[in-house]
mmCIF file of C-alpha atoms in Angstrom:
data_model
loop_
_atom_site.group_PDB
_atom_site.id
_atom_site.type_symbol
_atom_site.label_atom_id
_atom_site.label_comp_id
_atom_site.label_asym_id
_atom_site.label_seq_id
_atom_site.Cartn_x
_atom_site.Cartn_y
_atom_site.Cartn_z
ATOM 1 C CA MET A 1 7.553 58.316 -15.749
ATOM 2 C CA LYS A 2 10.604 59.841 -14.030
ATOM 3 C CA ILE A 3 13.549 58.444 -12.119
ATOM 4 C CA THR A 4 13.431 59.883 -8.614
ATOM 5 C CA THR A 5 16.361 57.988 -7.119
ATOM 6 C CA PRO A 6 19.271 55.870 -8.374
ATOM 7 C CA ALA A 7 18.500 52.184 -7.914
ATOM 8 C CA SER A 8 19.821 48.729 -8.615
ATOM 9 C CA ALA A 9 18.577 45.151 -8.974
ATOM 10 C CA GLY A 10 20.188 41.770 -9.526
ATOM 11 C CA THR A 11 23.357 40.162 -8.254
ATOM 12 C CA MET A 12 26.843 39.257 -9.461
ATOM 13 C CA GLU A 13 26.063 35.537 -9.268
ATOM 14 C CA SER A 14 26.333 33.262 -12.263
ATOM 15 C CA GLY A 15 23.239 33.402 -14.468
ATOM 16 C CA ASP A 16 22.258 36.840 -13.136
ATOM 17 C CA ILE A 17 22.825 40.453 -14.188
ATOM 18 C CA MET A 18 23.392 43.497 -11.986
ATOM 19 C CA ILE A 19 21.505 46.546 -13.218
ATOM 20 C CA GLU A 20 22.181 50.044 -11.872
ATOM 21 C CA ILE A 21 19.981 52.832 -13.130
ATOM 22 C CA GLU A 22 20.053 56.593 -12.667
ATOM 23 C CA SER A 23 18.567 59.611 -14.388
ATOM 24 C CA SER A 24 20.272 61.135 -17.405
ATOM 25 C CA ASP A 25 20.815 64.697 -18.612
ATOM 26 C CA GLN A 26 20.839 63.379 -22.151
ATOM 27 C CA ARG A 27 17.583 62.682 -23.930
ATOM 28 C CA GLU A 28 18.324 59.017 -24.373
ATOM 29 C CA VAL A 29 18.720 55.647 -22.724
ATOM 30 C CA GLU A 30 22.446 55.022 -22.349
ATOM 31 C CA VAL A 31 23.585 51.481 -21.582
ATOM 32 C CA VAL A 32 27.101 50.613 -20.405
ATOM 33 C CA LEU A 33 27.566 46.847 -20.440
ATOM 34 C CA LYS A 34 30.246 44.635 -18.948
ATOM 35 C CA SER A 35 29.906 41.009 -19.912
ATOM 36 C CA SER A 36 32.236 38.081 -20.500
ATOM 37 C CA VAL A 37 30.118 37.259 -23.538
ATOM 38 C CA ALA A 38 29.976 40.866 -24.823
ATOM 39 C CA ASN A 39 31.615 39.931 -28.125
ATOM 40 C CA GLU A 40 29.026 37.256 -28.860
ATOM 41 C CA PHE A 41 25.856 38.661 -27.283
ATOM 42 C CA GLY A 42 26.618 42.285 -26.337
ATOM 43 C CA LYS A 43 24.345 43.872 -28.932
ATOM 44 C CA GLN A 44 21.485 41.545 -28.040
ATOM 45 C CA ILE A 45 21.855 42.169 -24.281
ATOM 46 C CA VAL A 46 21.922 45.956 -24.769
ATOM 47 C CA ALA A 47 18.867 45.747 -27.045
ATOM 48 C CA THR A 48 16.992 43.685 -24.442
ATOM 49 C CA ILE A 49 17.864 46.201 -21.718
ATOM 50 C CA ARG A 50 16.751 49.164 -23.869
ATOM 51 C CA ASN A 51 13.561 47.394 -24.820
ATOM 52 C CA ALA A 52 12.711 46.605 -21.179
ATOM 53 C CA VAL A 53 13.404 50.217 -20.106
ATOM 54 C CA GLU A 54 11.188 51.610 -22.873
ATOM 55 C CA GLU A 55 8.483 49.067 -22.118
ATOM 56 C CA PHE A 56 8.501 50.324 -18.532
ATOM 57 C CA GLY A 57 7.892 53.851 -19.838
ATOM 58 C CA LEU A 58 11.245 55.523 -19.157
ATOM 59 C CA GLU A 59 12.726 57.722 -21.893
ATOM 60 C CA TYR A 60 15.969 58.953 -20.306
ATOM 61 C CA ALA A 61 18.293 56.891 -18.154
ATOM 62 C CA VAL A 62 21.865 55.777 -17.674
ATOM 63 C CA ILE A 63 22.202 52.087 -17.069
ATOM 64 C CA ASN A 64 25.294 50.257 -15.922
ATOM 65 C CA ALA A 65 24.944 46.526 -16.395
ATOM 66 C CA VAL A 66 27.292 43.751 -15.300
ATOM 67 C CA ASP A 67 26.189 40.532 -16.956
ATOM 68 C CA LYS A 68 27.030 37.107 -15.584
ATOM 69 C CA GLY A 69 25.431 35.064 -18.325
ATOM 70 C CA ALA A 70 21.796 36.028 -17.707
ATOM 71 C CA LEU A 71 18.992 34.744 -19.924
ATOM 72 C CA ASP A 72 16.784 37.309 -21.670
ATOM 73 C CA CYS A 73 13.963 36.731 -19.178
ATOM 74 C CA THR A 74 16.350 37.438 -16.283
ATOM 75 C CA ILE A 75 17.578 40.648 -17.947
ATOM 76 C CA ARG A 76 13.992 41.833 -18.425
ATOM 77 C CA ALA A 77 13.116 41.001 -14.813
ATOM 78 C CA ARG A 78 16.143 42.779 -13.369
ATOM 79 C CA VAL A 79 15.646 45.879 -15.527
ATOM 80 C CA ALA A 80 11.984 46.026 -14.510
ATOM 81 C CA ALA A 81 12.915 45.678 -10.819
ATOM 82 C CA ALA A 82 15.536 48.440 -11.075
ATOM 83 C CA CYS A 83 13.059 50.715 -12.915
ATOM 84 C CA GLN A 84 10.362 50.096 -10.294
ATOM 85 C CA ARG A 85 12.768 50.934 -7.508
ATOM 86 C CA ALA A 86 14.136 54.038 -9.280
ATOM 87 C CA THR A 87 10.631 55.417 -9.875
ATOM 88 C CA SER A 88 9.157 54.227 -6.554
ATOM 89 C CA SER A 89 6.485 52.562 -8.612
ATOM 90 C CA THR A 90 4.670 49.382 -7.713
ATOM 91 C CA ALA A 91 2.501 49.265 -10.805
ATOM 92 C CA PHE A 92 3.531 46.628 -13.318
ATOM 93 C CA ASP A 93 1.441 45.483 -16.220
ATOM 94 C CA TRP A 94 1.315 41.774 -15.416
ATOM 95 C CA GLY A 95 -1.315 41.317 -18.065
ATOM 96 C CA LYS A 96 1.001 42.206 -20.940
ATOM 97 C CA ASN A 97 0.937 39.166 -23.247
ATOM 98 C CA ALA A 98 -0.742 37.187 -20.437
ATOM 99 C CA MET B 1 -4.010 8.219 -13.542
ATOM 100 C CA SER B 2 -3.781 11.629 -11.998
ATOM 101 C CA ARG B 3 -0.523 13.582 -12.200
ATOM 102 C CA LEU B 4 2.494 12.139 -10.392
ATOM 103 C CA ARG B 5 3.718 14.207 -7.465
ATOM 104 C CA ARG B 6 6.497 12.004 -6.108
ATOM 105 C CA SER B 7 8.927 14.895 -5.846
ATOM 106 C CA MET B 8 8.554 18.662 -5.658
ATOM 107 C CA LEU B 9 11.825 20.579 -5.992
ATOM 108 C CA PHE B 10 12.056 23.881 -4.095
ATOM 109 C CA VAL B 11 13.566 26.638 -6.239
ATOM 110 C CA PRO B 12 14.416 29.959 -4.515
ATOM 111 C CA GLY B 13 12.527 32.679 -6.373
ATOM 112 C CA ASN B 14 15.402 35.152 -6.557
ATOM 113 C CA ASN B 15 18.021 32.801 -7.981
ATOM 114 C CA PRO B 16 18.027 32.975 -11.795
ATOM 115 C CA GLY B 17 20.819 30.410 -12.100
ATOM 116 C CA MET B 18 18.733 27.735 -10.397
ATOM 117 C CA MET B 19 15.557 28.821 -12.113
ATOM 118 C CA SER B 20 16.883 28.419 -15.641
ATOM 119 C CA ASP B 21 17.711 24.710 -15.365
ATOM 120 C CA ALA B 22 15.460 23.497 -12.538
ATOM 121 C CA HIS B 23 13.510 21.213 -14.860
ATOM 122 C CA ILE B 24 16.417 19.145 -16.154
ATOM 123 C CA TYR B 25 16.717 17.056 -12.982
ATOM 124 C CA GLY B 26 13.450 15.219 -13.526
ATOM 125 C CA SER B 27 11.327 16.166 -10.511
ATOM 126 C CA ASP B 28 7.584 15.796 -10.987
ATOM 127 C CA ALA B 29 6.927 19.341 -9.762
ATOM 128 C CA LEU B 30 8.887 22.555 -9.327
ATOM 129 C CA MET B 31 7.997 24.925 -6.532
ATOM 130 C CA PHE B 32 9.246 28.438 -7.138
ATOM 131 C CA ASP B 33 9.428 30.157 -3.794
ATOM 132 C CA LEU B 34 8.518 33.790 -3.219
ATOM 133 C CA GLU B 35 8.160 33.315 0.532
ATOM 134 C CA ASP B 36 10.771 32.165 3.052
ATOM 135 C CA SER B 37 13.752 31.912 0.707
ATOM 136 C CA VAL B 38 13.392 35.543 -0.397
ATOM 137 C CA THR B 39 14.440 38.445 1.845
ATOM 138 C CA LEU B 40 11.940 41.245 2.462
ATOM 139 C CA ARG B 41 13.854 43.761 0.320
ATOM 140 C CA GLU B 42 14.005 41.366 -2.643
ATOM 141 C CA LYS B 43 10.315 40.379 -2.769
ATOM 142 C CA ASP B 44 9.656 42.719 -5.703
ATOM 143 C CA ALA B 45 12.634 41.439 -7.703
ATOM 144 C CA ALA B 46 11.831 37.767 -7.057
ATOM 145 C CA ARG B 47 8.218 38.262 -8.166
ATOM 146 C CA LEU B 48 9.419 39.792 -11.452
ATOM 147 C CA LEU B 49 12.014 37.065 -11.933
ATOM 148 C CA VAL B 50 9.585 34.169 -11.458
ATOM 149 C CA TYR B 51 6.993 35.970 -13.612
ATOM 150 C CA HIS B 52 9.405 36.355 -16.543
ATOM 151 C CA ALA B 53 10.816 32.836 -16.103
ATOM 152 C CA LEU B 54 7.358 31.234 -16.154
ATOM 153 C CA LYS B 55 6.427 33.185 -19.262
ATOM 154 C CA THR B 56 9.642 32.369 -21.099
ATOM 155 C CA ILE B 57 11.242 29.085 -20.018
ATOM 156 C CA HIS B 58 9.670 25.834 -21.159
ATOM 157 C CA TYR B 59 9.669 23.585 -18.107
ATOM 158 C CA GLY B 60 8.518 20.498 -19.970
ATOM 159 C CA ASP B 61 6.298 18.092 -18.031
ATOM 160 C CA CYS B 62 7.204 19.541 -14.624
ATOM 161 C CA GLU B 63 4.205 20.907 -12.765
ATOM 162 C CA ARG B 64 4.822 24.603 -12.098
ATOM 163 C CA VAL B 65 3.924 25.527 -8.531
ATOM 164 C CA VAL B 66 4.585 28.924 -6.952
ATOM 165 C CA ARG B 67 4.646 29.450 -3.206
ATOM 166 C CA VAL B 68 3.350 32.973 -2.678
ATOM 167 C CA ASN B 69 3.483 35.133 0.426
ATOM 168 C CA PRO B 70 0.422 35.003 2.698
ATOM 169 C CA LEU B 71 -2.347 37.525 2.034
ATOM 170 C CA SER B 72 -1.712 38.946 5.501
ATOM 171 C CA THR B 73 1.613 40.360 4.230
ATOM 172 C CA PRO B 74 2.015 43.365 1.882
ATOM 173 C CA PHE B 75 3.231 40.963 -0.858
ATOM 174 C CA GLY B 76 0.550 38.284 -1.082
ATOM 175 C CA LYS B 77 -1.920 40.051 -3.371
ATOM 176 C CA ALA B 78 0.683 41.184 -5.913
ATOM 177 C CA ASP B 79 2.266 37.727 -5.876
ATOM 178 C CA ILE B 80 -1.032 36.082 -6.805
ATOM 179 C CA GLU B 81 -1.808 38.636 -9.497
ATOM 180 C CA ALA B 82 1.613 38.205 -11.120
ATOM 181 C CA MET B 83 1.681 34.416 -10.897
ATOM 182 C CA VAL B 84 -1.818 33.940 -12.282
ATOM 183 C CA ALA B 85 -0.910 36.255 -15.171
ATOM 184 C CA ALA B 86 2.312 34.301 -15.741
ATOM 185 C CA GLY B 87 0.380 31.051 -16.053
ATOM 186 C CA ALA B 88 1.481 29.255 -12.886
ATOM 187 C CA GLN B 89 -0.364 25.932 -12.791
ATOM 188 C CA VAL B 90 -0.622 25.805 -9.004
ATOM 189 C CA ILE B 91 -0.487 28.536 -6.369
ATOM 190 C CA ARG B 92 0.725 27.254 -3.031
ATOM 191 C CA LEU B 93 -0.542 28.991 0.077
ATOM 192 C CA PRO B 94 1.884 28.848 3.016
ATOM 193 C CA LYS B 95 0.895 28.551 6.674
ATOM 194 C CA THR B 96 -2.708 27.579 5.967
ATOM 195 C CA GLU B 97 -4.696 27.444 9.189
ATOM 196 C CA THR B 98 -8.363 27.509 8.230
ATOM 197 C CA ALA B 99 -10.684 26.891 5.290
ATOM 198 C CA GLN B 100 -11.213 30.666 5.197
ATOM 199 C CA ASP B 101 -7.523 31.126 4.251
ATOM 200 C CA ILE B 102 -8.210 29.009 1.174
ATOM 201 C CA LEU B 103 -11.409 30.885 0.320
ATOM 202 C CA ASP B 104 -9.652 34.256 0.638
ATOM 203 C CA MET B 105 -6.857 33.148 -1.660
ATOM 204 C CA GLU B 106 -9.291 31.582 -4.102
ATOM 205 C CA ALA B 107 -11.156 34.902 -4.352
ATOM 206 C CA GLU B 108 -7.897 36.677 -5.237
ATOM 207 C CA ILE B 109 -7.005 34.026 -7.815
ATOM 208 C CA GLU B 110 -10.441 34.284 -9.402
ATOM 209 C CA ARG B 111 -10.190 38.065 -9.517
ATOM 210 C CA ALA B 112 -6.830 37.774 -11.296
ATOM 211 C CA GLU B 113 -8.142 35.156 -13.738
ATOM 212 C CA LYS B 114 -11.000 37.501 -14.696
ATOM 213 C CA GLN B 115 -8.581 40.426 -15.034
ATOM 214 C CA PHE B 116 -6.244 38.562 -17.387
ATOM 215 C CA GLY B 117 -8.847 36.644 -19.373
ATOM 216 C CA ILE B 118 -7.775 33.270 -17.998
ATOM 217 C CA PRO B 119 -10.522 30.617 -17.732
ATOM 218 C CA ILE B 120 -11.986 30.636 -14.220
ATOM 219 C CA GLY B 121 -10.733 27.634 -12.283
ATOM 220 C CA GLN B 122 -7.693 26.982 -14.470
ATOM 221 C CA THR B 123 -5.241 27.978 -11.725
ATOM 222 C CA ARG B 124 -5.100 25.219 -9.145
ATOM 223 C CA MET B 125 -4.160 25.496 -5.479
ATOM 224 C CA MET B 126 -2.063 23.680 -2.922
ATOM 225 C CA ALA B 127 -2.174 24.339 0.809
ATOM 226 C CA ALA B 128 0.824 23.990 3.089
ATOM 227 C CA ILE B 129 -0.105 23.091 6.634
ATOM 228 C CA GLU B 130 2.571 24.350 8.978
ATOM 229 C CA GLY B 131 0.980 24.673 12.421
ATOM 230 C CA ALA B 132 -1.192 22.908 14.977
ATOM 231 C CA LEU B 133 -4.331 24.797 13.948
ATOM 232 C CA GLY B 134 -3.817 23.793 10.323
ATOM 233 C CA VAL B 135 -3.469 20.136 11.288
ATOM 234 C CA VAL B 136 -6.653 20.275 13.380
ATOM 235 C CA ASN B 137 -8.462 21.840 10.395
ATOM 236 C CA ALA B 138 -6.831 19.627 7.753
ATOM 237 C CA TYR B 139 -10.048 18.139 6.332
ATOM 238 C CA ALA B 140 -11.853 21.505 6.238
ATOM 239 C CA ILE B 141 -8.832 22.959 4.424
ATOM 240 C CA ALA B 142 -8.581 20.035 2.000
ATOM 241 C CA THR B 143 -12.238 20.364 1.007
ATOM 242 C CA ALA B 144 -12.458 24.173 0.964
ATOM 243 C CA SER B 145 -12.057 24.561 -2.812
ATOM 244 C CA PRO B 146 -12.323 22.357 -5.898
ATOM 245 C CA ARG B 147 -9.117 24.059 -7.067
ATOM 246 C CA LEU B 148 -7.091 22.213 -4.427
ATOM 247 C CA VAL B 149 -4.901 19.464 -5.858
ATOM 248 C CA ALA B 150 -2.867 18.705 -2.741
ATOM 249 C CA ILE B 151 -2.078 19.540 0.848
ATOM 250 C CA ALA B 152 1.485 19.519 2.111
ATOM 251 C CA LEU B 153 3.179 19.407 5.466
ATOM 252 C CA GLY B 154 5.706 22.111 6.385
ATOM 253 C CA ALA B 155 7.555 20.589 9.307
ATOM 254 C CA GLU B 156 9.898 23.322 10.486
ATOM 255 C CA ASP B 157 7.211 25.848 11.374
ATOM 256 C CA TYR B 158 4.994 23.036 12.656
ATOM 257 C CA CYS B 159 7.666 21.839 15.100
ATOM 258 C CA ALA B 160 8.327 25.378 16.311
ATOM 259 C CA ASN B 161 4.592 25.829 16.843
ATOM 260 C CA LEU B 162 4.450 22.547 18.760
ATOM 261 C CA LYS B 163 7.354 23.636 20.989
ATOM 262 C CA THR B 164 9.478 20.726 19.856
ATOM 263 C CA SER B 165 12.227 20.110 17.332
ATOM 264 C CA ARG B 166 12.771 17.738 14.439
ATOM 265 C CA SER B 167 14.317 14.347 15.098
ATOM 266 C CA LEU B 168 15.612 11.706 12.712
ATOM 267 C CA GLU B 169 12.886 9.222 13.624
ATOM 268 C CA GLY B 170 10.214 11.907 13.218
ATOM 269 C CA SER B 171 7.984 10.959 16.157
ATOM 270 C CA GLU B 172 7.020 14.633 16.560
ATOM 271 C CA LEU B 173 5.502 14.594 13.041
ATOM 272 C CA LEU B 174 3.599 11.323 13.267
ATOM 273 C CA TYR B 175 0.253 12.839 14.233
ATOM 274 C CA ALA B 176 0.445 15.650 11.666
ATOM 275 C CA ARG B 177 1.479 13.303 8.885
ATOM 276 C CA GLY B 178 -1.326 10.897 9.713
ATOM 277 C CA ALA B 179 -3.890 13.700 9.931
ATOM 278 C CA ILE B 180 -2.794 15.167 6.601
ATOM 279 C CA VAL B 181 -2.855 11.832 4.762
ATOM 280 C CA VAL B 182 -6.316 10.999 6.113
ATOM 281 C CA ALA B 183 -7.658 14.469 5.261
ATOM 282 C CA ALA B 184 -6.221 14.300 1.736
ATOM 283 C CA ARG B 185 -7.608 10.837 1.094
ATOM 284 C CA ALA B 186 -11.042 11.818 2.435
ATOM 285 C CA ALA B 187 -10.973 14.873 0.146
ATOM 286 C CA ARG B 188 -9.603 12.803 -2.772
ATOM 287 C CA ILE B 189 -6.582 15.034 -3.296
ATOM 288 C CA ASP B 190 -2.825 14.402 -3.021
ATOM 289 C CA CYS B 191 -0.617 14.841 0.007
ATOM 290 C CA ILE B 192 3.039 15.811 -0.059
ATOM 291 C CA ASP B 193 5.482 15.412 2.785
ATOM 292 C CA THR B 194 7.912 17.977 4.141
ATOM 293 C CA VAL B 195 11.558 18.421 3.150
ATOM 294 C CA PHE B 196 14.496 16.434 4.498
ATOM 295 C CA SER B 197 17.130 19.104 5.061
ATOM 296 C CA ASP B 198 20.383 17.130 5.344
ATOM 297 C CA VAL B 199 21.277 16.755 1.671
ATOM 298 C CA ASN B 200 24.393 14.719 2.525
ATOM 299 C CA ASN B 201 22.455 12.010 4.352
ATOM 300 C CA GLU B 202 20.904 9.973 1.536
ATOM 301 C CA ASP B 203 20.383 6.867 3.692
ATOM 302 C CA GLN B 204 18.171 8.789 6.096
ATOM 303 C CA LEU B 205 16.345 10.487 3.217
ATOM 304 C CA ILE B 206 15.494 7.045 1.827
ATOM 305 C CA LYS B 207 14.371 5.788 5.262
ATOM 306 C CA GLU B 208 12.161 8.841 5.778
ATOM 307 C CA THR B 209 10.708 8.546 2.270
ATOM 308 C CA GLN B 210 9.933 4.865 2.829
ATOM 309 C CA ALA B 211 8.210 5.771 6.093
ATOM 310 C CA ILE B 212 6.036 8.508 4.583
ATOM 311 C CA LYS B 213 5.172 6.329 1.582
ATOM 312 C CA GLN B 214 4.043 3.661 4.029
ATOM 313 C CA LEU B 215 1.864 6.269 5.761
ATOM 314 C CA GLY B 216 0.187 6.978 2.412
ATOM 315 C CA PHE B 217 1.867 10.130 1.090
ATOM 316 C CA ASP B 218 2.029 10.693 -2.686
ATOM 317 C CA GLY B 219 5.405 12.375 -2.621
ATOM 318 C CA LYS B 220 8.009 14.429 -0.850
ATOM 319 C CA SER B 221 9.351 17.953 -1.119
ATOM 320 C CA VAL B 222 13.047 18.107 -1.974
ATOM 321 C CA ILE B 223 15.521 20.957 -1.596
ATOM 322 C CA ASN B 224 18.345 19.651 -3.760
ATOM 323 C CA PRO B 225 18.293 17.943 -7.165
ATOM 324 C CA ARG B 226 20.386 15.134 -5.645
ATOM 325 C CA GLN B 227 17.378 14.119 -3.559
ATOM 326 C CA ILE B 228 15.086 13.505 -6.543
ATOM 327 C CA LYS B 229 16.328 10.108 -7.686
ATOM 328 C CA PRO B 230 16.356 8.456 -4.242
ATOM 329 C CA VAL B 231 12.791 9.680 -3.620
ATOM 330 C CA HIS B 232 11.606 8.419 -7.029
ATOM 331 C CA ARG B 233 13.230 5.038 -6.412
ATOM 332 C CA VAL B 234 11.201 4.624 -3.216
ATOM 333 C CA PHE B 235 7.960 5.517 -5.016
ATOM 334 C CA THR B 236 8.621 3.274 -8.016
ATOM 335 C CA PRO B 237 7.183 -0.249 -7.623
ATOM 336 C CA THR B 238 9.719 -3.092 -7.752
ATOM 337 C CA GLN B 239 9.585 -5.667 -10.572
ATOM 338 C CA LYS B 240 8.346 -8.193 -7.988
ATOM 339 C CA GLU B 241 5.484 -5.876 -6.978
ATOM 340 C CA ILE B 242 4.659 -5.224 -10.637
ATOM 341 C CA ALA B 243 4.617 -8.938 -11.465
ATOM 342 C CA LYS B 244 2.344 -9.655 -8.497
ATOM 343 C CA ALA B 245 0.011 -6.805 -9.437
ATOM 344 C CA ASN B 246 -0.212 -8.117 -13.000
ATOM 345 C CA ARG B 247 -1.131 -11.608 -11.751
ATOM 346 C CA ILE B 248 -3.804 -10.184 -9.435
ATOM 347 C CA LEU B 249 -5.358 -8.135 -12.229
ATOM 348 C CA ALA B 250 -5.229 -11.096 -14.619
ATOM 349 C CA ALA B 251 -7.079 -13.191 -12.035
ATOM 350 C CA SER B 252 -9.576 -10.380 -11.562
ATOM 351 C CA ARG B 253 -10.228 -10.142 -15.318
ATOM 352 C CA GLU B 254 -10.592 -13.909 -15.533
ATOM 353 C CA ALA B 255 -13.168 -13.943 -12.726
ATOM 354 C CA GLU B 256 -15.048 -11.134 -14.434
ATOM 355 C CA ALA B 257 -15.079 -13.091 -17.722
ATOM 356 C CA ARG B 258 -16.496 -16.090 -15.900
ATOM 357 C CA GLY B 259 -19.147 -13.870 -14.417
ATOM 358 C CA SER B 260 -17.876 -14.687 -10.967
ATOM 359 C CA GLY B 261 -17.658 -12.114 -8.218
ATOM 360 C CA VAL B 262 -14.983 -14.112 -6.440
ATOM 361 C CA VAL B 263 -11.365 -13.546 -7.444
ATOM 362 C CA ALA B 264 -8.894 -16.263 -6.543
ATOM 363 C CA LEU B 265 -5.148 -16.527 -7.039
ATOM 364 C CA ASP B 266 -2.971 -19.473 -5.981
ATOM 365 C CA GLY B 267 -5.912 -20.965 -4.135
ATOM 366 C CA LYS B 268 -6.500 -17.820 -2.069
ATOM 367 C CA MET B 269 -9.479 -15.502 -2.317
ATOM 368 C CA ILE B 270 -8.578 -11.924 -3.207
ATOM 369 C CA ASP B 271 -10.581 -9.058 -1.770
ATOM 370 C CA ARG B 272 -11.546 -5.975 -3.768
ATOM 371 C CA PRO B 273 -9.078 -3.672 -1.893
ATOM 372 C CA VAL B 274 -6.216 -5.943 -3.007
ATOM 373 C CA VAL B 275 -7.305 -5.509 -6.630
ATOM 374 C CA ILE B 276 -7.510 -1.730 -6.176
ATOM 375 C CA ARG B 277 -3.983 -1.705 -4.707
ATOM 376 C CA ALA B 278 -2.725 -3.755 -7.657
ATOM 377 C CA GLU B 279 -4.274 -1.247 -10.066
ATOM 378 C CA ARG B 280 -2.552 1.582 -8.198
ATOM 379 C CA THR B 281 0.794 -0.252 -8.318
ATOM 380 C CA LEU B 282 0.562 -0.632 -12.088
ATOM 381 C CA GLU B 283 -0.530 2.973 -12.576
ATOM 382 C CA LEU B 284 2.541 4.105 -10.625
ATOM 383 C CA ALA B 285 4.722 1.706 -12.606
ATOM 384 C CA TYR B 286 3.453 3.041 -15.943
ATOM 385 C CA ALA B 287 3.814 6.629 -14.779
ATOM 386 C CA SER B 288 7.324 6.001 -13.449
ATOM 387 C CA ARG B 289 8.274 4.270 -16.738
ATOM 388 C CA ALA B 290 9.127 1.156 -14.682
ATOM 389 C CA VAL B 291 6.876 -0.753 -17.062
ATOM 390 C CA PHE B 292 5.157 0.205 -20.294
ATOM 391 C CA GLU B 293 1.522 -0.271 -21.242
ATOM 392 C CA GLU B 294 2.392 -2.762 -24.031
ATOM 393 C CA ASP B 295 4.190 -4.974 -21.489
ATOM 394 C CA GLU B 296 0.940 -5.676 -19.663
ATOM 395 C CA VAL B 297 0.127 -9.391 -19.443
#
């Protein structure tokens, strides 16, 4: 799956995370995170973002994330929404672990 | 007794902050909203957010209801698919006008249950009646599917449809409320009243809740956690009512033991409906933790 347009999802409200995604020249998923809890949970948040991007089927992307204390499930939801929008895809595997 | 539905807290489907702690306020049900509280451009994000929240967050004893978009919109089908997969207990259909609306939604739910290996019939339904046609068809709607657990009144759209507006005394809603309670009782399902929007007016919220309880409603929709306790207080039997119900049931048991069909208390004959009401009072008291089973006389 390929990114056809830069996209974003989420908000800057408390408990949320803003995800901006665009295509990358590098053959990797690059995550730039800003979070007030980066020292405590930064690695975990980045890992969750990477995992959600790979689960969606994207191999290369640059992601800018501004975290406002989002739970893991919120991070996954926002990454998935940004990926859908960036790839103009509506298909999502709702049945995964259903 | 069946599940308590005294309060159903509306939770906007695109607000993760509210979604993460919605269950700590003690409402009987949570209604995650994918419809009116979500803008058109955020429908996709809200669907994903509620899906992941339902699959991850443990909402305790709260009944998990999701209000989806109507099937007539581009979002309805995907909403149902995602929410069934996520394990929503109840799918709420907005703006229900006919029994066919229920049948159409049921077909989509069943299709999704088959697709995701969920037992057929596990996902229950609730219908919101929000227009004149829905009120006229209330009984047909309430009996359209065995999945239905409740019908609810949505007053804002209903008033707009009726070419009137909402008032504090609620005279414009009297017919709809009565029709919905009667339809629900005839269909043996629950009925839930509309929201009271002024969160700063607790006195009026209590008055309105007392009025709809008197009409026969099982509960009320609430839009702010602050509204939960006042609503529960109205639906919880008083100690006086509990004591009276206990005495009535004791008299009923005594008559039964004597082999007599006539129940009497304080020299007065008690009819069967009075005994049934007493049973209902105690069921509500147990469920509301106002009294515990071991306290029974």
